[in-house]
PDB file of C-alpha atoms in Angstrom:
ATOM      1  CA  UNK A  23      98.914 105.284  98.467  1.00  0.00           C
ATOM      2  CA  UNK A  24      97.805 105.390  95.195  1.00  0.00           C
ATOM      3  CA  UNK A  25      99.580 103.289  91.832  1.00  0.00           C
ATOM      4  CA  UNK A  26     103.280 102.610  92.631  1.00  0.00           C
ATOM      5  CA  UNK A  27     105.690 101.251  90.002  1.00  0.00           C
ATOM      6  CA  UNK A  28     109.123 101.295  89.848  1.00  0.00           C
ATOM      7  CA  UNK A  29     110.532 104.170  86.872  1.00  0.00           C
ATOM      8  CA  UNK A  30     111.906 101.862  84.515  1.00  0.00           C
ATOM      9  CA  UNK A  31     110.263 103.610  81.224  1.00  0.00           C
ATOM     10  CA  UNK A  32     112.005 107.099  81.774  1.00  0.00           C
ATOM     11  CA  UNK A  33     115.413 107.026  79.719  1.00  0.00           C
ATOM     12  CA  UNK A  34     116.797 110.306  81.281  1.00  0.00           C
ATOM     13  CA  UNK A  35     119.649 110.223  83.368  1.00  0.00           C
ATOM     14  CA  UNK A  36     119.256 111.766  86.728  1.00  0.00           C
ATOM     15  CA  UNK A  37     121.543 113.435  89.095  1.00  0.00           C
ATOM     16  CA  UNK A  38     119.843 111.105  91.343  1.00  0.00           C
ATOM     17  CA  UNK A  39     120.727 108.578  89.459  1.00  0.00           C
ATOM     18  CA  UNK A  40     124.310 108.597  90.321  1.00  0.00           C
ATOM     19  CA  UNK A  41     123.772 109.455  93.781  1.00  0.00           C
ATOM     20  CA  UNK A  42     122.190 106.094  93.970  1.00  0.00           C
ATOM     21  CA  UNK A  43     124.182 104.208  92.042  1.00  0.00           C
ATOM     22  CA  UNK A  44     127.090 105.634  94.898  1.00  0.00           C
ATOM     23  CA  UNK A  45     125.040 104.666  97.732  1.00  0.00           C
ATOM     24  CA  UNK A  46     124.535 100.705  95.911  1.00  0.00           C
ATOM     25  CA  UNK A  47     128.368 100.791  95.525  1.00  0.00           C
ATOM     26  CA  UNK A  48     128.024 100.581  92.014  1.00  0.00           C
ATOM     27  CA  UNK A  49     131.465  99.703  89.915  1.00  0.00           C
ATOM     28  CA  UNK A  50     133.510 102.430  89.348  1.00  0.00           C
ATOM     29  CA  UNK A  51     132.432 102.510  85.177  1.00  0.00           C
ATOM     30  CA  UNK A  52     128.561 102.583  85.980  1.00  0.00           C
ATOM     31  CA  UNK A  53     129.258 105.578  88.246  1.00  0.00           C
ATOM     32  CA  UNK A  54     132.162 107.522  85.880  1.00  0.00           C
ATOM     33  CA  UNK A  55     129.538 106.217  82.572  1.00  0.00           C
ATOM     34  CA  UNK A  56     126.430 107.784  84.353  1.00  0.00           C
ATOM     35  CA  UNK A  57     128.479 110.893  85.024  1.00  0.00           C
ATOM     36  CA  UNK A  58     129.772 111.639  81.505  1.00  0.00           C
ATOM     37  CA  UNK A  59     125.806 110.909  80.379  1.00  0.00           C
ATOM     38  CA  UNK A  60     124.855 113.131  82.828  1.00  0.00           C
ATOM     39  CA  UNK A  61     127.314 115.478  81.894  1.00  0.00           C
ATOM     40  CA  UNK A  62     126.990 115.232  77.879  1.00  0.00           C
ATOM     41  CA  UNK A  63     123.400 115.351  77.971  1.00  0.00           C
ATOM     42  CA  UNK A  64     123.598 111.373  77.033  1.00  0.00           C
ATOM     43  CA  UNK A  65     120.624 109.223  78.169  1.00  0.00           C
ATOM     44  CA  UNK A  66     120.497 105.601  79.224  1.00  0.00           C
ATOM     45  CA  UNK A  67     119.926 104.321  76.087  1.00  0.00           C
ATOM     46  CA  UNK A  68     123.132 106.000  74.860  1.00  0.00           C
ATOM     47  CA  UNK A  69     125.079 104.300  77.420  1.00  0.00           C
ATOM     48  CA  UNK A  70     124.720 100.697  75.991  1.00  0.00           C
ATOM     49  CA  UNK A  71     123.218  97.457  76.808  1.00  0.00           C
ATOM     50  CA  UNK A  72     126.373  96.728  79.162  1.00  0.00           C
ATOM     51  CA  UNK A  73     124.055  99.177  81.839  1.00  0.00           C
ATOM     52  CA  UNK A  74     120.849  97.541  81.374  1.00  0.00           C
ATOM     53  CA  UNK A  75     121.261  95.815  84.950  1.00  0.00           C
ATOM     54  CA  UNK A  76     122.148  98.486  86.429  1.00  0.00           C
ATOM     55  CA  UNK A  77     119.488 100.738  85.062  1.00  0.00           C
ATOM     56  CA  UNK A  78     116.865  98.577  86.421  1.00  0.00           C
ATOM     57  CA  UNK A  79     118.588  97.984  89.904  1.00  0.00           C
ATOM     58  CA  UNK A  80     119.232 101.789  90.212  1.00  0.00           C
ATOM     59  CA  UNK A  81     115.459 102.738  89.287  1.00  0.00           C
ATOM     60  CA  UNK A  82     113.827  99.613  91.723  1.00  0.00           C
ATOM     61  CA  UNK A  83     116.583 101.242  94.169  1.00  0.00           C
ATOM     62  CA  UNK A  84     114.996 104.879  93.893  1.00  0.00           C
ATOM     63  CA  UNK A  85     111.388 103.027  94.356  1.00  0.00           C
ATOM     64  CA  UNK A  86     112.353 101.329  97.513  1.00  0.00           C
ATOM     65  CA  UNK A  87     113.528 104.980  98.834  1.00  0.00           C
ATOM     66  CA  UNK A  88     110.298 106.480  97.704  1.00  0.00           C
ATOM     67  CA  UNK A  89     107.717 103.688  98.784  1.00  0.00           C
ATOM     68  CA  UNK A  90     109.312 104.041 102.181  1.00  0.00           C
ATOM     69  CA  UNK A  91     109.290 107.445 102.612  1.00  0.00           C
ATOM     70  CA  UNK A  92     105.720 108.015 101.294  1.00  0.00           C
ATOM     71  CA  UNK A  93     104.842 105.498 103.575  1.00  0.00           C
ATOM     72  CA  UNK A  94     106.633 106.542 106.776  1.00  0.00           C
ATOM     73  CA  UNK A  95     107.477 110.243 106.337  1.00  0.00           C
ATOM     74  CA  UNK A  96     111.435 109.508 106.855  1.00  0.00           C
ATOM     75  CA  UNK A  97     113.643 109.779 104.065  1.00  0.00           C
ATOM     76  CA  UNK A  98     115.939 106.302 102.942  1.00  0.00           C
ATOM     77  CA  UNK A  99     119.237 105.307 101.267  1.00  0.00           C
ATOM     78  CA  UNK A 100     119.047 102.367  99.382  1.00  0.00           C
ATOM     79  CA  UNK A 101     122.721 100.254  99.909  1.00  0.00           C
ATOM     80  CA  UNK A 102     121.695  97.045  98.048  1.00  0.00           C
ATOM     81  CA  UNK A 103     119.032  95.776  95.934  1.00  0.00           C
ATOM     82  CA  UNK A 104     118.741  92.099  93.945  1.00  0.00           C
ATOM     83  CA  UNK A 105     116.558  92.653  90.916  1.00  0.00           C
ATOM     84  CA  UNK A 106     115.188  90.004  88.440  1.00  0.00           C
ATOM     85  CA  UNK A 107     116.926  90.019  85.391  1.00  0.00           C
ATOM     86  CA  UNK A 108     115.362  89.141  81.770  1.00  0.00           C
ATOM     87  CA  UNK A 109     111.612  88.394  81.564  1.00  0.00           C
ATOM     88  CA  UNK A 110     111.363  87.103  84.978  1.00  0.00           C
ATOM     89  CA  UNK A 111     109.348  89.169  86.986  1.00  0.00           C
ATOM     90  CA  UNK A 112     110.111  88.246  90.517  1.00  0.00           C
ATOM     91  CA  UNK A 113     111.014  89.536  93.851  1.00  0.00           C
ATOM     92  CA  UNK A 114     113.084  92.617  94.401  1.00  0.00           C
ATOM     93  CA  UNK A 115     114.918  92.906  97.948  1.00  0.00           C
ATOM     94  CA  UNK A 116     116.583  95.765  99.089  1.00  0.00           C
ATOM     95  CA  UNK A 117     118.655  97.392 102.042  1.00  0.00           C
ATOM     96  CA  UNK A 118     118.039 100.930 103.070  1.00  0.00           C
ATOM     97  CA  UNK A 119     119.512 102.890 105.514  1.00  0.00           C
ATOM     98  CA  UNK A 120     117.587 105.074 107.814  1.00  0.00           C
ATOM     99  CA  UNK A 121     118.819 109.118 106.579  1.00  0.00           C
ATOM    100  CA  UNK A 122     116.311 110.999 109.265  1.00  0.00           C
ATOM    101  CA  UNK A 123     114.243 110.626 112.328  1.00  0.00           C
ATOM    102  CA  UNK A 124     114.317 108.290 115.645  1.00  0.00           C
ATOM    103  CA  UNK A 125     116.089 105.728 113.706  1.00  0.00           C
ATOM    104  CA  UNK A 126     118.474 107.422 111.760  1.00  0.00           C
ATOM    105  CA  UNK A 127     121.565 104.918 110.615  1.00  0.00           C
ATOM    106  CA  UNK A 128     119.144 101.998 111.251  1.00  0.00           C
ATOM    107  CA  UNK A 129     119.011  99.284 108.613  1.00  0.00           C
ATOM    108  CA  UNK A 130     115.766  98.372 107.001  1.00  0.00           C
ATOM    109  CA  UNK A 131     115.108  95.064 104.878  1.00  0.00           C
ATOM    110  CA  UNK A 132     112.434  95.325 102.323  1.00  0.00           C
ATOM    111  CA  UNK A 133     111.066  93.333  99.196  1.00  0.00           C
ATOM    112  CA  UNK A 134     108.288  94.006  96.422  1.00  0.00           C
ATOM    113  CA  UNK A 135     106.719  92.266  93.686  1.00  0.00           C
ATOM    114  CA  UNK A 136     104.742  94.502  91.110  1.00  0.00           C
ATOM    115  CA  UNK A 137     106.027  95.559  87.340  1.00  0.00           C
ATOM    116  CA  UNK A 138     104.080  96.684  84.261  1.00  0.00           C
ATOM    117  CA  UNK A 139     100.334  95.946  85.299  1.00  0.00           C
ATOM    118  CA  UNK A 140     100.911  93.676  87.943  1.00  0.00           C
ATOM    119  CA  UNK A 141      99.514  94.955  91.363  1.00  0.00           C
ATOM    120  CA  UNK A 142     101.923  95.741  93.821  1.00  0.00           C
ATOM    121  CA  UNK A 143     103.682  94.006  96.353  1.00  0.00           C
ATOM    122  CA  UNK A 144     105.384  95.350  99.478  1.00  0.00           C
ATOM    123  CA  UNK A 145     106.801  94.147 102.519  1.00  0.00           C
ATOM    124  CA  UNK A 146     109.053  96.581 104.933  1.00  0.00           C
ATOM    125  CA  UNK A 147     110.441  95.643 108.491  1.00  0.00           C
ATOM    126  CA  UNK A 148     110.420  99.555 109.474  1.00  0.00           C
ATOM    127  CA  UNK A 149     107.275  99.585 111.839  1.00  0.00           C
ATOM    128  CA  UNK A 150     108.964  96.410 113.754  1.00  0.00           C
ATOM    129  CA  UNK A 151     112.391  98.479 114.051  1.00  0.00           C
ATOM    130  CA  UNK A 152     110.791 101.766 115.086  1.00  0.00           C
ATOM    131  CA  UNK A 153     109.094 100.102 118.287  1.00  0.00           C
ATOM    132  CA  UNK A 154     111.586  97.172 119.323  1.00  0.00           C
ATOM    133  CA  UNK A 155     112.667  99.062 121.730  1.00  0.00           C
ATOM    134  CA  UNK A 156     109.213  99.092 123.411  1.00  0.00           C
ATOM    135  CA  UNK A 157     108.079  95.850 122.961  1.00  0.00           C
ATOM    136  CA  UNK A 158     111.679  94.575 124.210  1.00  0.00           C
ATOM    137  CA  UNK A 159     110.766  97.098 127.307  1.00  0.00           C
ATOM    138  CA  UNK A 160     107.318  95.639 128.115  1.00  0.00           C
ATOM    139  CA  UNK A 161     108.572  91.620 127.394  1.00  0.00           C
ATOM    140  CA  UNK A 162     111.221  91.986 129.349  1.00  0.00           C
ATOM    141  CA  UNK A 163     109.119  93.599 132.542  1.00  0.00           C
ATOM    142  CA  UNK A 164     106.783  90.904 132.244  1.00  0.00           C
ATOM    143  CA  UNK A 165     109.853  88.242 132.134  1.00  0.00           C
ATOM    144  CA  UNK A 166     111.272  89.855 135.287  1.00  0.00           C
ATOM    145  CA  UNK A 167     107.609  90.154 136.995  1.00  0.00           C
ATOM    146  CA  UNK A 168     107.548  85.737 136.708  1.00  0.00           C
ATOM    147  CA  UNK A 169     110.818  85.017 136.277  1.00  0.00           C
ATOM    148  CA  UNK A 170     113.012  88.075 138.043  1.00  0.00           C
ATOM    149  CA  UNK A 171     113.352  86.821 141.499  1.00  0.00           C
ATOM    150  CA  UNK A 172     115.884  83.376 140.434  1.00  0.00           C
ATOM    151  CA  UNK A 173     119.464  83.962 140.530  1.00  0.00           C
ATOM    152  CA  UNK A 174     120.670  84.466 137.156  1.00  0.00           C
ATOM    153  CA  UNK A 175     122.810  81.111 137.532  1.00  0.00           C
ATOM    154  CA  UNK A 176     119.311  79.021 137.566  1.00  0.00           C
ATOM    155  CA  UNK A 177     117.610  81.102 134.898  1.00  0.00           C
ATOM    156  CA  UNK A 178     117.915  81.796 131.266  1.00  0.00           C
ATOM    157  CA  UNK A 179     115.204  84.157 129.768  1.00  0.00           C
ATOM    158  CA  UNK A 180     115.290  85.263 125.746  1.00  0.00           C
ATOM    159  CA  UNK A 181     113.119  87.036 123.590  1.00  0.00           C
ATOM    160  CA  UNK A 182     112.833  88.339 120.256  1.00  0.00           C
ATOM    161  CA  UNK A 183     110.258  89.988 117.513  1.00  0.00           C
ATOM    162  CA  UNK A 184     109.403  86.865 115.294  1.00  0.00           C
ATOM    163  CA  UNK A 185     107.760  88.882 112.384  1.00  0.00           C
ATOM    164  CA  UNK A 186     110.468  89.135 110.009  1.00  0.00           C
ATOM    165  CA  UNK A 187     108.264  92.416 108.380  1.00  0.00           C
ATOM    166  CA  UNK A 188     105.216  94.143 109.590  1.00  0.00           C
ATOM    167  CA  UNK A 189     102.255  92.883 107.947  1.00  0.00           C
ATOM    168  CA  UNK A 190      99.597  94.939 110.006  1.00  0.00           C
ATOM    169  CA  UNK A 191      97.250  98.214 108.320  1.00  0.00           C
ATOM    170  CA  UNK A 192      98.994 100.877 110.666  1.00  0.00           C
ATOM    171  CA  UNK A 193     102.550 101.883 109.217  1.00  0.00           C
ATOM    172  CA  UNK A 194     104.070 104.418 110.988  1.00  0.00           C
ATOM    173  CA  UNK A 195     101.830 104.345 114.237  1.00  0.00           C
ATOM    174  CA  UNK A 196     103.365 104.316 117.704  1.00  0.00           C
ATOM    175  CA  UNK A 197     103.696 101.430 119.534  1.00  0.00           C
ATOM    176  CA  UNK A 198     100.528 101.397 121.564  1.00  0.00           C
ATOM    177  CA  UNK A 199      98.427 100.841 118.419  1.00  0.00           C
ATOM    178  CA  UNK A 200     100.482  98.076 116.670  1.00  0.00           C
ATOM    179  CA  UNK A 201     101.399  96.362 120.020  1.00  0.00           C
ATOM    180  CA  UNK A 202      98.930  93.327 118.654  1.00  0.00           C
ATOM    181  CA  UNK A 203     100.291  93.259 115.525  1.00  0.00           C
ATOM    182  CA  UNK A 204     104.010  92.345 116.064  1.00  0.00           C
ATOM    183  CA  UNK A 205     104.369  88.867 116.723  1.00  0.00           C
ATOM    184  CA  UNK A 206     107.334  87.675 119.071  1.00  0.00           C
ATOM    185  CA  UNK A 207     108.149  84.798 121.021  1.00  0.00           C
ATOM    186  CA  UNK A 208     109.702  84.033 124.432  1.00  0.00           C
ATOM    187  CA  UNK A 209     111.591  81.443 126.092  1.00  0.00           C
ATOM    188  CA  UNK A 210     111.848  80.657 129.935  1.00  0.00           C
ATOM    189  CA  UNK A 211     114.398  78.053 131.498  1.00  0.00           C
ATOM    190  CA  UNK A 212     115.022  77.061 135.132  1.00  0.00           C
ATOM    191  CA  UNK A 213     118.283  74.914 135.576  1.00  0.00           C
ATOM    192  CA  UNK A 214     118.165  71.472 137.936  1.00  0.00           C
ATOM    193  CA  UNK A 215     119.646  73.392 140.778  1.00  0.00           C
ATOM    194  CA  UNK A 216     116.484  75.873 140.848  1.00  0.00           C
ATOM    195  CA  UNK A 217     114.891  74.155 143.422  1.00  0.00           C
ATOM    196  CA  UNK A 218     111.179  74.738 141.276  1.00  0.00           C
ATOM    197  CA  UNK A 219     108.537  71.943 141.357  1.00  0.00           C
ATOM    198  CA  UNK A 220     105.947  71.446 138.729  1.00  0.00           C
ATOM    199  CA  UNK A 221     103.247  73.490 140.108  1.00  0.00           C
ATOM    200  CA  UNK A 222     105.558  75.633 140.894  1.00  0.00           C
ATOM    201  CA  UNK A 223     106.667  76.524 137.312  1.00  0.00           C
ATOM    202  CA  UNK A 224     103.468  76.407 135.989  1.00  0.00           C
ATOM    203  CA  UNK A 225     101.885  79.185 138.277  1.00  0.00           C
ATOM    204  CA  UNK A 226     104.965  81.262 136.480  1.00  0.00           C
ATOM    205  CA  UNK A 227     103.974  80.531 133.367  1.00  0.00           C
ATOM    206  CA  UNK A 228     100.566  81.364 134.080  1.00  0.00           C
ATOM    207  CA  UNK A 229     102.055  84.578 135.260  1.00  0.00           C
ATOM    208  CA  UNK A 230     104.043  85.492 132.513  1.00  0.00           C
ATOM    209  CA  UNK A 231     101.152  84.622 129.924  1.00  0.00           C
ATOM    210  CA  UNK A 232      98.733  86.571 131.786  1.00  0.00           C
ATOM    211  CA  UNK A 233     100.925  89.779 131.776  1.00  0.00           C
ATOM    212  CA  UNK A 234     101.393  89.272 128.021  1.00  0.00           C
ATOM    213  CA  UNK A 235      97.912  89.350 127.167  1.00  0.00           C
ATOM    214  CA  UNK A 236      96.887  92.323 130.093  1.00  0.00           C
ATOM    215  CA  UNK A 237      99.285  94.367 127.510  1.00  0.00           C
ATOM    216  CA  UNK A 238      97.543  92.824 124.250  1.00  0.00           C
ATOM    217  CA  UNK A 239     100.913  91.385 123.003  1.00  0.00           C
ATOM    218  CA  UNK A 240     100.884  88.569 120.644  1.00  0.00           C
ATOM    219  CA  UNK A 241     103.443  86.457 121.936  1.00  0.00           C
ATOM    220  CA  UNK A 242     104.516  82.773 121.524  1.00  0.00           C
ATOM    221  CA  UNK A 243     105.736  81.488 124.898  1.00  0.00           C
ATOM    222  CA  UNK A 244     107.895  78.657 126.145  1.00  0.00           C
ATOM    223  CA  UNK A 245     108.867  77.972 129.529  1.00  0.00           C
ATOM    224  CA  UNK A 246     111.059  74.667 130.593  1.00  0.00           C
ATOM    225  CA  UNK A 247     112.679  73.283 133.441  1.00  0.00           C
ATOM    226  CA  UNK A 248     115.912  71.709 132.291  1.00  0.00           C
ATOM    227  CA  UNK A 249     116.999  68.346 134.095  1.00  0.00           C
ATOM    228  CA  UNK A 250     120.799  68.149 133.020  1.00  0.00           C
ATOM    229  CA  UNK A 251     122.668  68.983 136.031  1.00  0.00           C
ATOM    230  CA  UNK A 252     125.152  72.078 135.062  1.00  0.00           C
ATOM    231  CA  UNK A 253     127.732  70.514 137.242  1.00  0.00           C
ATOM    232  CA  UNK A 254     129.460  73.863 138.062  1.00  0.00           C
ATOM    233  CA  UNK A 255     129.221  74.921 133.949  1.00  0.00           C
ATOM    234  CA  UNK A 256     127.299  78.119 133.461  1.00  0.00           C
ATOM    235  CA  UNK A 257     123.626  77.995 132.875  1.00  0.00           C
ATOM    236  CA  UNK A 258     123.118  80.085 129.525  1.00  0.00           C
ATOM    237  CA  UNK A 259     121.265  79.556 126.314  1.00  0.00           C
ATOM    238  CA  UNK A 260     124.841  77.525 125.416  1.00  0.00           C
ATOM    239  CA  UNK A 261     124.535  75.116 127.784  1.00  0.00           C
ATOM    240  CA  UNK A 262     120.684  73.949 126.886  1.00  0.00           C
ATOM    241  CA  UNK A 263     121.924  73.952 122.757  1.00  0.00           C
ATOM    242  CA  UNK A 264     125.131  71.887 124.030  1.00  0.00           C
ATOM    243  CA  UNK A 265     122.794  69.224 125.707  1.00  0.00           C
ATOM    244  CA  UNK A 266     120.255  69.396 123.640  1.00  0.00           C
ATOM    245  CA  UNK A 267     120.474  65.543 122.530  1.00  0.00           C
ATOM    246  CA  UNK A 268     120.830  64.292 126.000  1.00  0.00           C
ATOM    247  CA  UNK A 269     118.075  62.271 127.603  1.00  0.00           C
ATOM    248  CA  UNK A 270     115.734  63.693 129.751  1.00  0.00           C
ATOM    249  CA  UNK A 271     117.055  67.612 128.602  1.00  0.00           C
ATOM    250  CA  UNK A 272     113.225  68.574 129.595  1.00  0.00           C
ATOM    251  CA  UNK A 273     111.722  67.564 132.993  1.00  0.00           C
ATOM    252  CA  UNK A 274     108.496  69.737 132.361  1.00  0.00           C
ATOM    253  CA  UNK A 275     107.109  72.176 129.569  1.00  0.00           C
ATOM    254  CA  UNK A 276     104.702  74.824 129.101  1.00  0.00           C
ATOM    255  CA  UNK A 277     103.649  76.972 126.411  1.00  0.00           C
ATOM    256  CA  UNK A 278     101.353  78.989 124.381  1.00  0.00           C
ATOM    257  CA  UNK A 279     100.492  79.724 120.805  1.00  0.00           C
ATOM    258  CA  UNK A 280      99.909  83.053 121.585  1.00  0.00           C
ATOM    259  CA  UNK A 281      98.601  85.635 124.607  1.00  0.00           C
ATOM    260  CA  UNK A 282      96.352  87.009 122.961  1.00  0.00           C
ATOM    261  CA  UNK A 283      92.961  86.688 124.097  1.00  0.00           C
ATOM    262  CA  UNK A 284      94.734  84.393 126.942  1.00  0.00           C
ATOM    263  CA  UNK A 285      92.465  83.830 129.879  1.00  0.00           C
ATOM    264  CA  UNK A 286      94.232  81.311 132.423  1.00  0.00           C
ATOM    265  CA  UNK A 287      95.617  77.871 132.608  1.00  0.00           C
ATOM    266  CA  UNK A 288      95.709  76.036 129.215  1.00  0.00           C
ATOM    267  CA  UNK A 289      99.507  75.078 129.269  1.00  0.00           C
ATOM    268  CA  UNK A 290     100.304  72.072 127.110  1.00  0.00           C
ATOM    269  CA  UNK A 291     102.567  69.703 129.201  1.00  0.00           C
TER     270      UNK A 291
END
């Protein structure tokens, strides 16, 4: 994509200027001063060192829009962005909203380093929230291919994309090509009352790994059988964090670094 700074040389003030400024919720004098400039033919310069911060926040604001949308084709609002102040040259982080496509009014999370010479930066969570939906989909069918069959009393199944941003070479690309590139993890509980022995509970895990990696998913997984009664409470995620310092909690354990590449039983227990 080329050499990508954010514009803080240009002195001009912009009509987008203010429209980003509105977006960031700027105070009402940074929005009414960048109007009058705008207005009165005023640059930033003119306005004072009182809108130095916000100069800089409103220009790495505009470069978070534009880095995004040259890299993904969609347009972006930036709503907040933290940006070093003095000679510190550290991270910016910023909050966009989603303004077209499939995930219009989604929010996106990203943060860059790179000012002056320094190459740049960049780290986006877009790719992960444009196919959540699909990994979710495909997780959750292999979930209910091991686990679906237990009552939902005697079974507690979670999972979630791990990656906090996409770090793969494919930005944009459906979910069939990054599939191996999102990493995610999963968690599989059986209560006391399930009735499942060892082996039992092992050739699920084996299962459940197995369909993972047939769909080249990178996935941590974690399967348990828990061995505090429930004693009529609920069996939910709650319930295992509640008794999580009780003795004996965990009567048996699987799990796996990852599925990918996974070829059959290797289990730690």
């Amino acid at each position: 994509m080329g050499e990508w700074r954010p514009d803080v040389e240009s002195d001009e003030v912009t009509e987008r200027d203010v429209e980003v400024a509105r977006h960031l919720s700027a105070p009402d004098e940074v929005v009414e001063g960048l109007e009058r400039a705008l207005a009165g033919g005023e640059d930033w310069i003119g306005l004072g060192y009182d809108f130095d911060s916000a100069y800089r926040t409103i220009r790495h604001a505009e470069f978070a829009e534009d880095y995004l949308a040259a890299r993904y084709g969609e347009s972006f609002a930036c709503t907040y962005a933290a940006v070093p102040s003095g000679v510190l040259k550290g991270e910016t982080v910023a909050t966009l909203t989603v303004t077209t496509g499939p995930e219009a009014g989604s929010e996106v999370r990203a943060s860059f380093y790179g000012e002056g010479r320094a190459p740049l930066q960049w780290e986006d969570d877009y790719q992960i929230v444009l196919v959540r939906d699909e990994w979710d989909a495909e997780v959750g069918a292999s979930l209910d291919e091991a686990f679906g069959d237990l009552p939902e009393g005697e079974r507690v199944l979670r999972e979630t994309i791990t990656d906090s941003y996409y770090y793969g070479d494919h930005p944009g690309a459906s979910f069939d090509v990054v599939r191996s590139e999102v990493g995610g993890a999963i968690g599989a509980y059986v209560s006391a009352e399930s009735g499942i022995t060892e082996a039992e509970l092992r050739d699920r895990f084996e299962l459940l790994c197995s369909s993972l990696a047939a769909k080249g998913l990178d996935v941590h997984v974690y399967v348990a059988r828990i061995g505090v009664p429930t004693e009529g409470a609920a069996f939910t995620f709650d319930f295992i964090r509640d008794h999580e310092d009780d003795e004996g909690l965990v009567t048996w354990e699987f799990r796996l670094d990852s599925t990918l590449g996974y070829e059959g039983a290797s289990g730690d227990v």
